[in-house]
Amino acid sequence: MKTIKRYFATAGIAAMFLSGSLYAETDVSHNWNAEGEAAALAVFKATYESLGGTWKESAFPSTEDSQASAKTRFLGGDPPMVVQGVLGGSTADFANAGMSADLSAYAAAGNWDELYPAGLAASGKHNGTWVSVPVFVDTVNWLFTNKSVLDAAGINEPNSWRDFIFSLQALKQHGVIPLAIGGEDWQETVAFDHILLAAGGADFYERVMSGDLDAIGSGTMVDAFTKFSFIREFTDEGKAGRSWNDTNNLVVSGKAAYIFMGPWATGGYGEMEEGKDWSCRLTPWSEAVAALADGFHFLKSDNAGDQEAQRLFAAALTDPDTQIEAAAAKGTLPAVKGADPAKFSGCATKAVSRMNSGKTVTHWNARSSGLKSALKDTVTAFWNGDMSAAEGRDALLAAVKSN
Amino acid sequence: MKGHFKQKLLIAAALTPTVLVAVYFIWGFGAATAYLSFTDSGFLPSKKLIGLFHYQKLFSSARWWNTYGNMFIYGGVYLLGCLSIGIVIAAMLDRLPKSAIIYRTIYLYPLALSLVITGLAWQWVLSPTTGLQHLIRELGFESFSFNILGSSEYAIYALGGAAIWHSTGLVIVLFLSGMKGIDVDLWRSAQIDRIPTWRVYASIVLPQLRSTLMTAIVLLAFNVVRSFDIVVALTKGGPGHASELPALYAYEFYFVRGNIGQGSAAAVVMVVSIMAIVLPYLIYELRKRKQ
């Protein structure tokens, strides 16, 4: 009898815990751990709490880990309320998997279609329905330069592909690493962005990234691979397997002159002065801004408490002032319209002016997973192998067709 | 008779939980993976069967064939290396007096390290900018070049080498205990007949250690299948995908590319291939022992 009682007591406590977890405040699954990213998240958190939400978060080292956890929890019936990540291709992934919440009601209430520029609104929608909320626009095609290294070699910052190549040769003679690159496929593909822009410009880039087989199979693509293989000799031999931050550090510390990297590389420069010690420039040989929307995927939940939390969090994310403040903290651009350029500094200002004057194209990381895989696989195979440029073009064409 | 039955029952009862856990977590999950490889599972697992689609994709992928081939290069180098070096060192240790136990510790020590640490340490040693090449150039040999990690052709051997360094200790321990179990009289008679020591090992000792060899091969073969952490730590599968192994490939398709079906197909091919090699050998050895 005693044991039975004890059994029921234990079961009761267990049930309390279980139900507790079902009705607990729901959490934000993210991988914003770097200083600026954490500061941006804190801004959203403050607004969310002021609206009455209770903040809970699950931080992960990478998007993959965050997504893997969210998927597992979704299948187990206890999803996080949102997953932070790049929108676009993955918005479709979540929606096609039936994991997305329908945000139409909140979008109508907050008039999101007016709030966002059309291109960015599209990144948060699947088949016309709002399922994710864009908060930032990240521009990815940056060329970072250590200006002291260039000065020491007596070189001016290059403004054309031709000048860039000349400067690489001069820097090599000078005895520094001209171009720092790491050993991961995405780093190589981020560098390839600039090569594509050098070969075919913004329109060509857009066509390639939308999977246009004519563009991918064209002679321009052969030219791109020729250029890509040409810069290989200006990289160092320690690149195999190197992470992006180690690679970035080569430029920061003056061992290397250039790196092609996203805006997250700015964090490495610390107290050094932009414009004097180092510089960030969007691809100098093109007018293109390769951008992507960063934001939050909202996951479907049947729980009324979770849905209320989602409503509050969506309101916090789409509050223009909050979004602009968070973007300034992260050093990037807000997704909403009408941000005052004066609020931004350094690289973000350059991105704003380029967006106004140049041509914005969608970066490969916001494209469908099929195209992304095909591109990364081919670029890394070409960069580390001994394919000819024409073979590279053919390999990319075959990969895009089969993915 | 009754006591015998009771004893058997007791053994069965004691083993049942282990068997159940093994069946569920190993064979159950294995079967689930195999099932998923025939479904249209993408971002999330799905139950809809689509036949051999993922296998067709896999077998038409140049990246997969390279990765699959790497498993045999890596596995071959690793097994042969561990076994040959391990057996030789075991024999040498076997000849040492008991007081020389320190050597056993030295050779066994790498086994205590995790594969991630092993990979990282060797990454430091082999990296041209921080390791061996850097050191020798600092010593004045400016033209010395050693960049195995940057070589698409040879990076896979670097993985094999690091893994051998890690696992040879296991082979040493297995064979050392086996050698200690050899009848002392055998040694005495060999001494009387003036047979050289190496010959005693090659012709008398090792043939008696067949079952030890089998244990070692099975353990090492499964290390080959699950090689993941050492690849991540040492080469990240690079340069490019040149030193990628199937476990890393499957991981990427599961968790990075949201293609569970393709990852499952890769996992199934990987395990089935290793089983196709190890199982016939196991059956052959076990049959032989029964006779």
PDB file of C-alpha atoms in Angstrom, chain A residues 134-226:
ATOM      1  CA  PRO A 134      12.674  39.960 -41.076  1.00  0.00           C
ATOM      2  CA  VAL A 135      14.532  42.273 -38.708  1.00  0.00           C
ATOM      3  CA  PHE A 136      17.905  42.993 -40.309  1.00  0.00           C
ATOM      4  CA  VAL A 137      19.367  43.337 -43.748  1.00  0.00           C
ATOM      5  CA  ASP A 138      22.883  41.951 -43.799  1.00  0.00           C
ATOM      6  CA  THR A 139      25.100  42.934 -46.687  1.00  0.00           C
ATOM      7  CA  VAL A 140      27.622  40.232 -47.330  1.00  0.00           C
ATOM      8  CA  ASN A 141      29.925  41.237 -50.192  1.00  0.00           C
ATOM      9  CA  TRP A 142      32.529  43.185 -48.230  1.00  0.00           C
ATOM     10  CA  LEU A 143      36.180  43.578 -49.001  1.00  0.00           C
ATOM     11  CA  PHE A 144      38.084  44.263 -45.792  1.00  0.00           C
ATOM     12  CA  THR A 145      41.509  45.788 -46.129  1.00  0.00           C
ATOM     13  CA  ASN A 146      44.300  46.367 -43.665  1.00  0.00           C
ATOM     14  CA  LYS A 147      45.359  49.810 -44.822  1.00  0.00           C
ATOM     15  CA  SER A 148      48.671  49.808 -42.961  1.00  0.00           C
ATOM     16  CA  VAL A 149      49.715  46.751 -44.948  1.00  0.00           C
ATOM     17  CA  LEU A 150      48.776  48.481 -48.201  1.00  0.00           C
ATOM     18  CA  ASP A 151      50.625  51.628 -47.139  1.00  0.00           C
ATOM     19  CA  ALA A 152      53.747  49.664 -46.280  1.00  0.00           C
ATOM     20  CA  ALA A 153      53.694  48.106 -49.731  1.00  0.00           C
ATOM     21  CA  GLY A 154      53.033  51.512 -51.317  1.00  0.00           C
ATOM     22  CA  ILE A 155      49.682  50.583 -52.808  1.00  0.00           C
ATOM     23  CA  ASN A 156      46.423  52.494 -53.029  1.00  0.00           C
ATOM     24  CA  GLU A 157      43.118  50.799 -52.387  1.00  0.00           C
ATOM     25  CA  PRO A 158      42.032  49.191 -55.672  1.00  0.00           C
ATOM     26  CA  ASN A 159      38.852  50.365 -57.372  1.00  0.00           C
ATOM     27  CA  SER A 160      38.721  47.866 -60.206  1.00  0.00           C
ATOM     28  CA  TRP A 161      39.361  44.145 -60.608  1.00  0.00           C
ATOM     29  CA  ARG A 162      42.451  44.981 -62.650  1.00  0.00           C
ATOM     30  CA  ASP A 163      43.868  47.177 -59.893  1.00  0.00           C
ATOM     31  CA  PHE A 164      43.002  44.523 -57.384  1.00  0.00           C
ATOM     32  CA  ILE A 165      45.021  41.916 -59.282  1.00  0.00           C
ATOM     33  CA  PHE A 166      47.967  44.334 -59.627  1.00  0.00           C
ATOM     34  CA  SER A 167      47.840  45.029 -55.918  1.00  0.00           C
ATOM     35  CA  LEU A 168      47.805  41.294 -55.148  1.00  0.00           C
ATOM     36  CA  GLN A 169      50.967  40.876 -57.176  1.00  0.00           C
ATOM     37  CA  ALA A 170      52.656  43.825 -55.482  1.00  0.00           C
ATOM     38  CA  LEU A 171      51.676  42.568 -52.040  1.00  0.00           C
ATOM     39  CA  LYS A 172      53.029  39.119 -52.800  1.00  0.00           C
ATOM     40  CA  GLN A 173      56.349  40.672 -53.785  1.00  0.00           C
ATOM     41  CA  HIS A 174      56.257  42.685 -50.610  1.00  0.00           C
ATOM     42  CA  GLY A 175      56.152  39.437 -48.626  1.00  0.00           C
ATOM     43  CA  VAL A 176      52.733  39.512 -46.976  1.00  0.00           C
ATOM     44  CA  ILE A 177      49.745  37.267 -47.625  1.00  0.00           C
ATOM     45  CA  PRO A 178      47.823  39.240 -50.251  1.00  0.00           C
ATOM     46  CA  LEU A 179      44.431  37.590 -49.746  1.00  0.00           C
ATOM     47  CA  ALA A 180      43.332  35.775 -46.593  1.00  0.00           C
ATOM     48  CA  ILE A 181      40.859  32.964 -47.086  1.00  0.00           C
ATOM     49  CA  GLY A 182      39.827  30.115 -44.819  1.00  0.00           C
ATOM     50  CA  GLY A 183      39.202  26.464 -45.504  1.00  0.00           C
ATOM     51  CA  GLU A 184      35.452  26.104 -45.255  1.00  0.00           C
ATOM     52  CA  ASP A 185      33.125  25.893 -48.257  1.00  0.00           C
ATOM     53  CA  TRP A 186      31.045  28.899 -47.238  1.00  0.00           C
ATOM     54  CA  GLN A 187      34.142  31.092 -46.878  1.00  0.00           C
ATOM     55  CA  GLU A 188      35.276  30.103 -50.347  1.00  0.00           C
ATOM     56  CA  THR A 189      31.800  30.775 -51.706  1.00  0.00           C
ATOM     57  CA  VAL A 190      31.665  34.203 -50.029  1.00  0.00           C
ATOM     58  CA  ALA A 191      34.892  35.019 -51.889  1.00  0.00           C
ATOM     59  CA  PHE A 192      33.363  33.669 -55.085  1.00  0.00           C
ATOM     60  CA  ASP A 193      30.611  36.324 -54.823  1.00  0.00           C
ATOM     61  CA  HIS A 194      33.171  39.005 -55.656  1.00  0.00           C
ATOM     62  CA  ILE A 195      34.523  36.952 -58.537  1.00  0.00           C
ATOM     63  CA  LEU A 196      31.065  36.542 -60.051  1.00  0.00           C
ATOM     64  CA  LEU A 197      30.522  40.276 -59.745  1.00  0.00           C
ATOM     65  CA  ALA A 198      33.870  40.928 -61.413  1.00  0.00           C
ATOM     66  CA  ALA A 199      33.020  38.602 -64.287  1.00  0.00           C
ATOM     67  CA  GLY A 200      29.384  39.482 -64.928  1.00  0.00           C
ATOM     68  CA  GLY A 201      28.156  42.239 -62.628  1.00  0.00           C
ATOM     69  CA  ALA A 202      25.004  42.484 -60.545  1.00  0.00           C
ATOM     70  CA  ASP A 203      22.522  41.266 -63.156  1.00  0.00           C
ATOM     71  CA  PHE A 204      24.587  38.204 -63.919  1.00  0.00           C
ATOM     72  CA  TYR A 205      24.898  37.469 -60.200  1.00  0.00           C
ATOM     73  CA  GLU A 206      21.137  37.678 -59.768  1.00  0.00           C
ATOM     74  CA  ARG A 207      20.532  35.357 -62.722  1.00  0.00           C
ATOM     75  CA  VAL A 208      23.030  32.783 -61.485  1.00  0.00           C
ATOM     76  CA  MET A 209      21.599  32.823 -57.978  1.00  0.00           C
ATOM     77  CA  SER A 210      18.060  32.362 -59.223  1.00  0.00           C
ATOM     78  CA  GLY A 211      19.221  29.204 -60.967  1.00  0.00           C
ATOM     79  CA  ASP A 212      19.110  30.558 -64.537  1.00  0.00           C
ATOM     80  CA  LEU A 213      20.727  27.702 -66.480  1.00  0.00           C
ATOM     81  CA  ASP A 214      21.633  29.953 -69.428  1.00  0.00           C
ATOM     82  CA  ALA A 215      23.633  32.232 -67.170  1.00  0.00           C
ATOM     83  CA  ILE A 216      25.245  29.345 -65.313  1.00  0.00           C
ATOM     84  CA  GLY A 217      26.237  27.639 -68.558  1.00  0.00           C
ATOM     85  CA  SER A 218      27.546  30.808 -70.173  1.00  0.00           C
ATOM     86  CA  GLY A 219      31.041  31.868 -71.153  1.00  0.00           C
ATOM     87  CA  THR A 220      30.858  34.514 -68.434  1.00  0.00           C
ATOM     88  CA  MET A 221      30.803  31.707 -65.899  1.00  0.00           C
ATOM     89  CA  VAL A 222      33.953  30.238 -67.459  1.00  0.00           C
ATOM     90  CA  ASP A 223      35.519  33.673 -67.082  1.00  0.00           C
ATOM     91  CA  ALA A 224      34.477  33.723 -63.432  1.00  0.00           C
ATOM     92  CA  PHE A 225      36.147  30.382 -62.750  1.00  0.00           C
ATOM     93  CA  THR A 226      39.262  31.548 -64.606  1.00  0.00           C
TER      94      THR A 226
END
